[in-house]
Amino acid sequence: MIVRVKENKLSRISEKREFILYLLKIKHHVRIRAMLQKYIQHGSTTVYTHSRNVAYKSFLFAKFLERKLGATINYEILTVSAMFHDFFLYDWHQTEGRQRLHGFRHPKIASENAQKFYDINDEEKMIIESHMWPLTITKFPKTIEAKIICFVDKCCSTVETFKR
């Protein structure tokens, strides 16, 4: 039992290091972090912290699915898409302008911003634009990475909203 606990702890450390390496592969990560830390997402959580939470929890959930079900996951696409899924760069709590229908509009805005700042590929674009499904009914998450991010985003959002 003691050996198993040590193995689990080492596995978590190894997974965290692996996640950080994927995160650091994102060009201009420091600049993007600075942009996303300016805005609050849920409760007192910044958009950057929320995006990082979604990316890390998605990474861990994907590792679980890989171990238990033999799922094949593209971790680079998963990490990039999760980090950019809420890349909308405005305070959505204000009720004027584009913010009024934030839940419906921000996936497309995030996708456009990610294309400007990072040059995302078509799969990453689809994942970002489908992360609010079923609210964005026509944008269904098609890949396993998209489904993971869609699910984990809802979980993280709920926890962050009700966290004191």
CSV table of N, CA and C in Angstrom, one decimal:
chain,number,residue,atom,x,y,z
A,1,MET,N,0.8,-1.2,0.0
A,1,MET,CA,0.0,0.0,0.0
A,1,MET,C,0.9,1.3,0.0
A,2,ILE,N,1.9,1.3,0.8
A,2,ILE,CA,2.8,2.5,0.9
A,2,ILE,C,3.5,2.7,-0.5
A,3,VAL,N,3.9,1.6,-1.1
A,3,VAL,CA,4.5,1.7,-2.4
A,3,VAL,C,3.5,2.3,-3.5
A,4,ARG,N,2.3,1.9,-3.4
A,4,ARG,CA,1.3,2.4,-4.3
A,4,ARG,C,1.0,3.9,-4.1
A,5,VAL,N,1.0,4.3,-2.9
A,5,VAL,CA,0.8,5.8,-2.6
A,5,VAL,C,2.0,6.5,-3.3
A,6,LYS,N,3.2,6.0,-3.1
A,6,LYS,CA,4.4,6.7,-3.6
A,6,LYS,C,4.3,6.7,-5.1
A,7,GLU,N,3.9,5.6,-5.8
A,7,GLU,CA,3.8,5.5,-7.2
A,7,GLU,C,2.8,6.5,-7.7
A,8,ASN,N,1.6,6.6,-7.0
A,8,ASN,CA,0.6,7.6,-7.4
A,8,ASN,C,1.1,9.0,-7.3
A,9,LYS,N,1.8,9.3,-6.2
A,9,LYS,CA,2.4,10.7,-6.1
A,9,LYS,C,3.4,11.0,-7.2
A,10,LEU,N,4.2,10.0,-7.5
A,10,LEU,CA,5.2,10.2,-8.6
A,10,LEU,C,4.5,10.4,-9.9
A,11,SER,N,3.5,9.6,-10.1
A,11,SER,CA,2.7,9.7,-11.3
A,11,SER,C,2.1,11.1,-11.5
A,12,ARG,N,1.5,11.6,-10.4
A,12,ARG,CA,0.9,13.0,-10.4
A,12,ARG,C,2.0,14.1,-10.7
A,13,ILE,N,3.2,13.9,-10.1
A,13,ILE,CA,4.2,14.9,-10.3
A,13,ILE,C,4.7,14.8,-11.8
A,14,SER,N,4.8,13.6,-12.3
A,14,SER,CA,5.2,13.4,-13.7
A,14,SER,C,4.2,14.0,-14.7
A,15,GLU,N,2.9,13.8,-14.4
A,15,GLU,CA,1.8,14.3,-15.2
A,15,GLU,C,1.8,15.9,-15.1
A,16,LYS,N,2.0,16.4,-14.0
A,16,LYS,CA,2.1,17.9,-13.8
A,16,LYS,C,3.2,18.5,-14.7
A,17,ARG,N,4.4,17.8,-14.6
A,17,ARG,CA,5.5,18.3,-15.4
A,17,ARG,C,5.2,18.2,-16.9
A,18,GLU,N,4.6,17.1,-17.3
A,18,GLU,CA,4.2,16.9,-18.7
A,18,GLU,C,3.2,18.0,-19.1
A,19,PHE,N,2.2,18.3,-18.3
A,19,PHE,CA,1.3,19.4,-18.6
A,19,PHE,C,2.0,20.7,-18.8
A,20,ILE,N,2.9,21.0,-17.8
A,20,ILE,CA,3.6,22.3,-17.9
A,20,ILE,C,4.4,22.4,-19.2
A,21,LEU,N,5.0,21.3,-19.6
A,21,LEU,CA,5.8,21.3,-20.9
A,21,LEU,C,4.8,21.7,-22.1
A,22,TYR,N,3.6,21.1,-22.1
A,22,TYR,CA,2.7,21.4,-23.1
A,22,TYR,C,2.3,22.9,-23.1
A,23,LEU,N,2.1,23.4,-21.9
A,23,LEU,CA,1.7,24.8,-21.6
A,23,LEU,C,2.8,25.7,-22.1
A,24,LEU,N,4.1,25.4,-21.9
A,24,LEU,CA,5.2,26.2,-22.3
A,24,LEU,C,5.4,26.2,-23.8
A,25,LYS,N,4.9,25.2,-24.5
A,25,LYS,CA,5.0,25.2,-25.9
A,25,LYS,C,4.2,26.3,-26.6
A,26,ILE,N,3.2,26.8,-25.9
A,26,ILE,CA,2.3,27.8,-26.5
A,26,ILE,C,3.1,29.1,-26.6
A,27,LYS,N,3.3,29.5,-27.9
A,27,LYS,CA,4.0,30.7,-28.1
A,27,LYS,C,3.4,31.9,-27.4
A,28,HIS,N,4.2,32.8,-26.9
A,28,HIS,CA,3.7,34.0,-26.3
A,28,HIS,C,2.9,33.8,-25.1
A,29,HIS,N,3.1,32.7,-24.4
A,29,HIS,CA,2.3,32.3,-23.2
A,29,HIS,C,2.3,33.4,-22.2
A,30,VAL,N,3.4,34.0,-21.9
A,30,VAL,CA,3.5,35.1,-20.9
A,30,VAL,C,2.6,36.3,-21.3
A,31,ARG,N,2.7,36.6,-22.6
A,31,ARG,CA,1.9,37.8,-23.1
A,31,ARG,C,0.4,37.4,-23.0
A,32,ILE,N,0.0,36.2,-23.4
A,32,ILE,CA,-1.4,35.8,-23.3
A,32,ILE,C,-1.9,35.7,-21.9
A,33,ARG,N,-1.0,35.2,-21.0
A,33,ARG,CA,-1.4,35.2,-19.5
A,33,ARG,C,-1.7,36.6,-19.0
A,34,ALA,N,-0.8,37.6,-19.4
A,34,ALA,CA,-1.1,39.0,-19.0
A,34,ALA,C,-2.4,39.5,-19.5
A,35,MET,N,-2.7,39.2,-20.8
A,35,MET,CA,-4.0,39.6,-21.3
A,35,MET,C,-5.2,39.0,-20.6
A,36,LEU,N,-5.1,37.7,-20.3
A,36,LEU,CA,-6.3,37.0,-19.7
A,36,LEU,C,-6.4,37.3,-18.2
A,37,GLN,N,-5.3,37.8,-17.5
A,37,GLN,CA,-5.4,38.1,-16.1
A,37,GLN,C,-6.1,39.4,-15.8
A,38,LYS,N,-6.4,40.2,-16.9
A,38,LYS,CA,-7.1,41.5,-16.7
A,38,LYS,C,-8.6,41.3,-16.4
A,39,TYR,N,-9.1,40.2,-16.8
A,39,TYR,CA,-10.6,40.0,-16.7
A,39,TYR,C,-11.0,38.9,-15.7
A,40,ILE,N,-12.1,39.1,-15.1
A,40,ILE,CA,-12.7,38.1,-14.2
A,40,ILE,C,-13.6,37.2,-15.0
A,41,GLN,N,-13.6,35.9,-14.7
A,41,GLN,CA,-14.4,35.0,-15.4
A,41,GLN,C,-15.6,34.6,-14.5
A,42,HIS,N,-15.4,33.8,-13.5
A,42,HIS,CA,-16.4,33.3,-12.6
A,42,HIS,C,-16.0,33.7,-11.2
A,43,GLY,N,-16.9,34.2,-10.4
A,43,GLY,CA,-16.6,34.6,-9.0
A,43,GLY,C,-15.5,35.6,-9.0
A,44,SER,N,-14.4,35.2,-8.4
A,44,SER,CA,-13.2,36.0,-8.3
A,44,SER,C,-12.0,35.4,-9.2
A,45,THR,N,-12.4,34.4,-10.0
A,45,THR,CA,-11.4,33.7,-10.8
A,45,THR,C,-11.1,34.5,-12.1
A,46,THR,N,-9.9,34.7,-12.4
A,46,THR,CA,-9.5,35.4,-13.6
A,46,THR,C,-9.8,34.5,-14.8
A,47,VAL,N,-9.9,35.0,-16.0
A,47,VAL,CA,-10.0,34.2,-17.2
A,47,VAL,C,-8.8,33.3,-17.4
A,48,TYR,N,-7.6,33.9,-17.1
A,48,TYR,CA,-6.4,33.0,-17.2
A,48,TYR,C,-6.4,31.8,-16.3
A,49,THR,N,-6.7,32.1,-15.0
A,49,THR,CA,-6.8,31.0,-14.0
A,49,THR,C,-7.9,30.0,-14.4
A,50,HIS,N,-9.0,30.5,-14.9
A,50,HIS,CA,-10.1,29.5,-15.3
A,50,HIS,C,-9.6,28.7,-16.5
A,51,SER,N,-8.9,29.3,-17.5
A,51,SER,CA,-8.4,28.6,-18.7
A,51,SER,C,-7.4,27.6,-18.3
A,52,ARG,N,-6.5,28.0,-17.4
A,52,ARG,CA,-5.4,27.1,-16.9
A,52,ARG,C,-6.1,25.9,-16.2
A,53,ASN,N,-7.1,26.2,-15.3
A,53,ASN,CA,-7.8,25.1,-14.6
A,53,ASN,C,-8.4,24.1,-15.6
A,54,VAL,N,-9.1,24.7,-16.6
A,54,VAL,CA,-9.7,23.8,-17.6
A,54,VAL,C,-8.7,23.0,-18.3
A,55,ALA,N,-7.6,23.6,-18.7
A,55,ALA,CA,-6.5,22.9,-19.4
A,55,ALA,C,-5.9,21.8,-18.6
A,56,TYR,N,-5.6,22.1,-17.3
A,56,TYR,CA,-5.0,21.1,-16.4
A,56,TYR,C,-6.0,19.9,-16.1
A,57,LYS,N,-7.2,20.3,-15.7
A,57,LYS,CA,-8.2,19.3,-15.4
A,57,LYS,C,-8.6,18.4,-16.6
A,58,SER,N,-8.6,19.1,-17.8
A,58,SER,CA,-8.8,18.3,-19.1
A,58,SER,C,-7.7,17.4,-19.3
A,59,PHE,N,-6.5,17.8,-19.1
A,59,PHE,CA,-5.3,17.0,-19.2
A,59,PHE,C,-5.4,15.8,-18.3
A,60,LEU,N,-5.7,16.0,-17.0
A,60,LEU,CA,-5.8,14.9,-16.1
A,60,LEU,C,-6.9,13.9,-16.5
A,61,PHE,N,-8.1,14.5,-16.9
A,61,PHE,CA,-9.2,13.6,-17.3
A,61,PHE,C,-8.8,12.8,-18.5
A,62,ALA,N,-8.1,13.4,-19.5
A,62,ALA,CA,-7.7,12.7,-20.7
A,62,ALA,C,-6.7,11.6,-20.3
A,63,LYS,N,-5.8,11.8,-19.4
A,63,LYS,CA,-4.9,10.8,-18.9
A,63,LYS,C,-5.7,9.6,-18.3
A,64,PHE,N,-6.7,9.9,-17.5
A,64,PHE,CA,-7.6,8.9,-16.9
A,64,PHE,C,-8.2,8.1,-18.0
A,65,LEU,N,-8.8,8.8,-19.0
A,65,LEU,CA,-9.5,8.1,-20.1
A,65,LEU,C,-8.5,7.2,-20.9
A,66,GLU,N,-7.3,7.7,-21.1
A,66,GLU,CA,-6.3,6.9,-21.8
A,66,GLU,C,-5.9,5.7,-21.0
A,67,ARG,N,-5.8,5.8,-19.7
A,67,ARG,CA,-5.4,4.6,-18.9
A,67,ARG,C,-6.6,3.6,-18.8
A,68,LYS,N,-7.8,4.1,-18.5
A,68,LYS,CA,-8.9,3.2,-18.3
A,68,LYS,C,-9.6,2.7,-19.6
A,69,LEU,N,-9.6,3.5,-20.6
A,69,LEU,CA,-10.4,3.1,-21.8
A,69,LEU,C,-9.5,2.9,-23.0
A,70,GLY,N,-8.2,3.3,-22.9
A,70,GLY,CA,-7.3,3.2,-24.0
A,70,GLY,C,-7.5,4.3,-25.1
A,71,ALA,N,-8.1,5.4,-24.6
A,71,ALA,CA,-8.4,6.5,-25.6
A,71,ALA,C,-7.1,7.1,-26.1
A,72,THR,N,-7.1,7.5,-27.3
A,72,THR,CA,-6.0,8.2,-27.9
A,72,THR,C,-6.3,9.7,-27.9
A,73,ILE,N,-5.4,10.5,-27.2
A,73,ILE,CA,-5.6,11.9,-27.0
A,73,ILE,C,-4.4,12.7,-27.6
A,74,ASN,N,-4.7,13.8,-28.3
A,74,ASN,CA,-3.7,14.7,-28.7
A,74,ASN,C,-3.6,15.8,-27.6
A,75,TYR,N,-2.6,15.6,-26.8
A,75,TYR,CA,-2.4,16.5,-25.6
A,75,TYR,C,-2.1,17.9,-26.0
A,76,GLU,N,-1.3,18.1,-27.1
A,76,GLU,CA,-1.0,19.5,-27.5
A,76,GLU,C,-2.2,20.2,-28.0
A,77,ILE,N,-3.1,19.6,-28.8
A,77,ILE,CA,-4.3,20.2,-29.2
A,77,ILE,C,-5.2,20.4,-28.0
A,78,LEU,N,-5.3,19.5,-27.1
A,78,LEU,CA,-6.1,19.6,-25.9
A,78,LEU,C,-5.7,20.8,-25.1
A,79,THR,N,-4.4,21.0,-24.9
A,79,THR,CA,-3.9,22.1,-24.0
A,79,THR,C,-4.1,23.4,-24.7
A,80,VAL,N,-3.7,23.5,-26.0
A,80,VAL,CA,-3.9,24.8,-26.7
A,80,VAL,C,-5.3,25.2,-26.7
A,81,SER,N,-6.2,24.3,-27.1
A,81,SER,CA,-7.7,24.6,-27.2
A,81,SER,C,-8.2,25.0,-25.8
A,82,ALA,N,-7.8,24.3,-24.8
A,82,ALA,CA,-8.3,24.7,-23.4
A,82,ALA,C,-7.8,26.1,-23.0
A,83,MET,N,-6.6,26.4,-23.3
A,83,MET,CA,-6.0,27.7,-22.9
A,83,MET,C,-6.7,28.8,-23.7
A,84,PHE,N,-7.2,28.6,-24.9
A,84,PHE,CA,-7.8,29.6,-25.7
A,84,PHE,C,-9.3,29.6,-25.7
A,85,HIS,N,-9.9,28.7,-25.0
A,85,HIS,CA,-11.4,28.5,-25.2
A,85,HIS,C,-12.1,29.7,-24.7
A,86,ASP,N,-11.6,30.5,-23.8
A,86,ASP,CA,-12.3,31.8,-23.4
A,86,ASP,C,-11.4,33.0,-23.6
A,87,PHE,N,-10.8,33.1,-24.8
A,87,PHE,CA,-9.9,34.1,-25.1
A,87,PHE,C,-10.6,35.3,-25.8
A,88,PHE,N,-11.6,35.9,-25.0
A,88,PHE,CA,-12.5,36.9,-25.5
A,88,PHE,C,-12.1,38.3,-25.2
A,89,LEU,N,-11.2,38.6,-24.2
A,89,LEU,CA,-10.6,39.9,-24.0
A,89,LEU,C,-11.6,41.1,-23.8
A,90,TYR,N,-12.6,40.9,-23.0
A,90,TYR,CA,-13.5,42.0,-22.5
A,90,TYR,C,-14.1,41.6,-21.2
A,91,ASP,N,-14.7,42.5,-20.5
A,91,ASP,CA,-15.4,42.2,-19.3
A,91,ASP,C,-16.8,41.8,-19.6
A,92,TRP,N,-17.1,40.5,-19.5
A,92,TRP,CA,-18.4,40.1,-20.0
A,92,TRP,C,-19.5,40.4,-18.9
A,93,HIS,N,-19.1,40.9,-17.8
A,93,HIS,CA,-20.1,41.3,-16.7
A,93,HIS,C,-20.8,42.6,-17.1
A,94,GLN,N,-20.2,43.4,-17.9
A,94,GLN,CA,-20.9,44.6,-18.4
A,94,GLN,C,-22.0,44.2,-19.4
A,95,THR,N,-23.0,45.0,-19.4
A,95,THR,CA,-24.2,44.6,-20.1
A,95,THR,C,-24.4,45.3,-21.5
A,96,GLU,N,-23.4,46.1,-21.9
A,96,GLU,CA,-23.5,46.8,-23.1
A,96,GLU,C,-22.7,46.1,-24.2
A,97,GLY,N,-23.0,46.4,-25.5
A,97,GLY,CA,-22.3,45.8,-26.6
A,97,GLY,C,-22.3,44.3,-26.8
A,98,ARG,N,-21.2,43.8,-27.2
A,98,ARG,CA,-21.1,42.3,-27.5
A,98,ARG,C,-21.3,41.5,-26.2
A,99,GLN,N,-21.1,42.0,-25.1
A,99,GLN,CA,-21.2,41.3,-23.8
A,99,GLN,C,-22.6,40.8,-23.5
A,100,ARG,N,-23.6,41.4,-24.1
A,100,ARG,CA,-25.0,41.1,-23.7
A,100,ARG,C,-25.3,39.6,-24.0
A,101,LEU,N,-24.8,39.0,-25.0
A,101,LEU,CA,-25.1,37.6,-25.3
A,101,LEU,C,-23.8,36.8,-25.2
A,102,HIS,N,-23.0,37.1,-24.2
A,102,HIS,CA,-21.7,36.5,-24.0
A,102,HIS,C,-21.7,35.0,-24.2
A,103,GLY,N,-22.6,34.3,-23.5
A,103,GLY,CA,-22.6,32.8,-23.5
A,103,GLY,C,-22.7,32.3,-24.9
A,104,PHE,N,-23.4,33.0,-25.8
A,104,PHE,CA,-23.6,32.5,-27.2
A,104,PHE,C,-22.5,33.0,-28.1
A,105,ARG,N,-21.9,34.1,-27.8
A,105,ARG,CA,-21.0,34.8,-28.8
A,105,ARG,C,-19.5,34.5,-28.5
A,106,HIS,N,-19.2,34.3,-27.2
A,106,HIS,CA,-17.8,34.3,-26.9
A,106,HIS,C,-17.0,33.2,-27.5
A,107,PRO,N,-17.5,32.0,-27.8
A,107,PRO,CA,-16.7,31.0,-28.4
A,107,PRO,C,-16.2,31.4,-29.8
A,108,LYS,N,-17.0,32.1,-30.6
A,108,LYS,CA,-16.5,32.6,-31.9
A,108,LYS,C,-15.5,33.7,-31.7
A,109,ILE,N,-15.7,34.6,-30.7
A,109,ILE,CA,-14.8,35.7,-30.5
A,109,ILE,C,-13.4,35.1,-30.0
A,110,ALA,N,-13.5,34.1,-29.1
A,110,ALA,CA,-12.3,33.5,-28.6
A,110,ALA,C,-11.5,32.8,-29.8
A,111,SER,N,-12.2,32.2,-30.7
A,111,SER,CA,-11.6,31.5,-31.8
A,111,SER,C,-10.9,32.6,-32.7
A,112,GLU,N,-11.6,33.7,-33.0
A,112,GLU,CA,-11.0,34.7,-33.8
A,112,GLU,C,-9.8,35.3,-33.2
A,113,ASN,N,-9.8,35.6,-31.8
A,113,ASN,CA,-8.7,36.1,-31.1
A,113,ASN,C,-7.5,35.1,-31.2
A,114,ALA,N,-7.8,33.8,-30.9
A,114,ALA,CA,-6.8,32.8,-31.0
A,114,ALA,C,-6.1,32.7,-32.3
A,115,GLN,N,-6.9,32.9,-33.4
A,115,GLN,CA,-6.3,32.9,-34.7
A,115,GLN,C,-5.4,34.1,-35.0
A,116,LYS,N,-5.7,35.2,-34.4
A,116,LYS,CA,-4.9,36.4,-34.5
A,116,LYS,C,-3.6,36.3,-33.7
A,117,PHE,N,-3.7,35.8,-32.5
A,117,PHE,CA,-2.5,35.8,-31.6
A,117,PHE,C,-1.7,34.5,-31.7
A,118,TYR,N,-2.3,33.4,-32.1
A,118,TYR,CA,-1.6,32.1,-32.0
A,118,TYR,C,-1.5,31.3,-33.3
A,119,ASP,N,-2.4,31.6,-34.2
A,119,ASP,CA,-2.5,30.8,-35.5
A,119,ASP,C,-2.9,29.3,-35.2
A,120,ILE,N,-4.1,29.2,-34.6
A,120,ILE,CA,-4.6,27.8,-34.2
A,120,ILE,C,-5.0,27.1,-35.5
A,121,ASN,N,-5.0,25.8,-35.4
A,121,ASN,CA,-5.4,25.0,-36.6
A,121,ASN,C,-6.9,24.7,-36.6
A,122,ASP,N,-7.4,24.1,-37.6
A,122,ASP,CA,-8.9,23.9,-37.8
A,122,ASP,C,-9.5,23.1,-36.6
A,123,GLU,N,-8.8,22.1,-36.1
A,123,GLU,CA,-9.3,21.3,-35.0
A,123,GLU,C,-9.4,22.1,-33.7
A,124,GLU,N,-8.4,22.9,-33.5
A,124,GLU,CA,-8.4,23.7,-32.3
A,124,GLU,C,-9.5,24.8,-32.4
A,125,LYS,N,-9.7,25.3,-33.6
A,125,LYS,CA,-10.8,26.3,-33.8
A,125,LYS,C,-12.2,25.6,-33.5
A,126,MET,N,-12.4,24.4,-34.0
A,126,MET,CA,-13.6,23.7,-33.8
A,126,MET,C,-13.8,23.4,-32.3
A,127,ILE,N,-12.8,23.1,-31.6
A,127,ILE,CA,-12.9,22.8,-30.1
A,127,ILE,C,-13.3,24.1,-29.4
A,128,ILE,N,-12.6,25.2,-29.7
A,128,ILE,CA,-12.9,26.5,-29.0
A,128,ILE,C,-14.4,26.9,-29.3
A,129,GLU,N,-14.8,26.7,-30.5
A,129,GLU,CA,-16.1,27.2,-30.9
A,129,GLU,C,-17.2,26.2,-30.4
A,130,SER,N,-16.9,25.0,-30.0
A,130,SER,CA,-17.9,24.1,-29.6
A,130,SER,C,-17.9,23.9,-28.0
A,131,HIS,N,-17.1,24.6,-27.3
A,131,HIS,CA,-17.0,24.3,-25.9
A,131,HIS,C,-18.2,24.8,-25.1
A,132,MET,N,-19.1,25.6,-25.6
A,132,MET,CA,-20.3,26.0,-24.9
A,132,MET,C,-21.5,25.2,-25.3
A,133,TRP,N,-21.3,24.1,-26.0
A,133,TRP,CA,-22.4,23.2,-26.4
A,133,TRP,C,-23.0,22.7,-25.0
A,134,PRO,N,-24.3,22.7,-24.9
A,134,PRO,CA,-25.4,22.8,-25.9
A,134,PRO,C,-25.9,24.2,-26.1
A,135,LEU,N,-25.4,25.2,-25.4
A,135,LEU,CA,-25.8,26.6,-25.5
A,135,LEU,C,-25.7,27.0,-27.0
A,136,THR,N,-24.5,26.7,-27.6
A,136,THR,CA,-24.3,26.9,-29.0
A,136,THR,C,-24.7,25.6,-29.7
A,137,ILE,N,-25.9,25.4,-29.9
A,137,ILE,CA,-26.5,24.2,-30.4
A,137,ILE,C,-26.0,23.7,-31.7
A,138,THR,N,-25.6,24.6,-32.6
A,138,THR,CA,-25.0,24.1,-33.9
A,138,THR,C,-23.6,23.8,-33.9
A,139,LYS,N,-22.9,24.0,-32.8
A,139,LYS,CA,-21.5,23.7,-32.7
A,139,LYS,C,-21.3,22.6,-31.7
A,140,PHE,N,-21.4,21.3,-32.2
A,140,PHE,CA,-21.3,20.1,-31.4
A,140,PHE,C,-19.9,19.7,-31.3
A,141,PRO,N,-19.4,19.4,-30.1
A,141,PRO,CA,-18.0,18.9,-29.9
A,141,PRO,C,-17.8,17.5,-30.6
A,142,LYS,N,-17.0,17.5,-31.6
A,142,LYS,CA,-16.9,16.3,-32.5
A,142,LYS,C,-15.8,15.3,-32.1
A,143,THR,N,-14.7,15.8,-31.5
A,143,THR,CA,-13.6,15.0,-31.1
A,143,THR,C,-13.5,14.7,-29.6
A,144,ILE,N,-12.8,13.7,-29.2
A,144,ILE,CA,-12.7,13.4,-27.8
A,144,ILE,C,-12.1,14.6,-27.0
A,145,GLU,N,-11.1,15.3,-27.7
A,145,GLU,CA,-10.6,16.5,-27.0
A,145,GLU,C,-11.6,17.6,-26.8
A,146,ALA,N,-12.5,17.8,-27.8
A,146,ALA,CA,-13.6,18.8,-27.7
A,146,ALA,C,-14.6,18.4,-26.6
A,147,LYS,N,-14.9,17.1,-26.6
A,147,LYS,CA,-15.9,16.6,-25.5
A,147,LYS,C,-15.3,16.8,-24.1
A,148,ILE,N,-14.0,16.5,-24.0
A,148,ILE,CA,-13.4,16.6,-22.7
A,148,ILE,C,-13.4,18.1,-22.2
A,149,ILE,N,-13.0,19.0,-23.1
A,149,ILE,CA,-13.0,20.4,-22.7
A,149,ILE,C,-14.4,20.9,-22.5
A,150,CYS,N,-15.4,20.5,-23.3
A,150,CYS,CA,-16.7,21.0,-23.0
A,150,CYS,C,-17.2,20.5,-21.6
A,151,PHE,N,-17.0,19.3,-21.3
A,151,PHE,CA,-17.4,18.8,-20.0
A,151,PHE,C,-16.6,19.4,-18.8
A,152,VAL,N,-15.3,19.5,-18.9
A,152,VAL,CA,-14.5,20.0,-17.8
A,152,VAL,C,-14.7,21.5,-17.6
A,153,ASP,N,-15.0,22.2,-18.7
A,153,ASP,CA,-15.3,23.7,-18.6
A,153,ASP,C,-16.5,23.9,-17.7
A,154,LYS,N,-17.5,23.0,-17.9
A,154,LYS,CA,-18.8,23.2,-17.1
A,154,LYS,C,-18.5,22.9,-15.7
A,155,CYS,N,-17.7,21.9,-15.4
A,155,CYS,CA,-17.3,21.5,-14.0
A,155,CYS,C,-16.5,22.6,-13.4
A,156,CYS,N,-15.5,23.1,-14.0
A,156,CYS,CA,-14.7,24.2,-13.5
A,156,CYS,C,-15.5,25.5,-13.2
A,157,SER,N,-16.3,25.8,-14.2
A,157,SER,CA,-17.2,27.0,-14.1
A,157,SER,C,-18.1,26.9,-12.9
A,158,THR,N,-18.7,25.8,-12.7
A,158,THR,CA,-19.6,25.6,-11.5
A,158,THR,C,-18.8,25.7,-10.2
A,159,VAL,N,-17.7,25.1,-10.1
A,159,VAL,CA,-16.9,25.2,-8.8
A,159,VAL,C,-16.4,26.6,-8.6
A,160,GLU,N,-15.9,27.3,-9.7
A,160,GLU,CA,-15.4,28.7,-9.5
A,160,GLU,C,-16.5,29.7,-9.1
A,161,THR,N,-17.7,29.4,-9.7
A,161,THR,CA,-18.9,30.3,-9.4
A,161,THR,C,-19.3,30.3,-8.0
A,162,PHE,N,-19.3,29.1,-7.4
A,162,PHE,CA,-19.8,28.9,-6.0
A,162,PHE,C,-18.7,28.9,-5.0
A,163,LYS,N,-17.4,29.0,-5.4
A,163,LYS,CA,-16.3,29.0,-4.5
A,163,LYS,C,-16.3,30.3,-3.6
A,164,ARG,N,-16.1,30.1,-2.4
A,164,ARG,CA,-16.0,31.3,-1.5
A,164,ARG,C,-14.6,31.6,-1.1
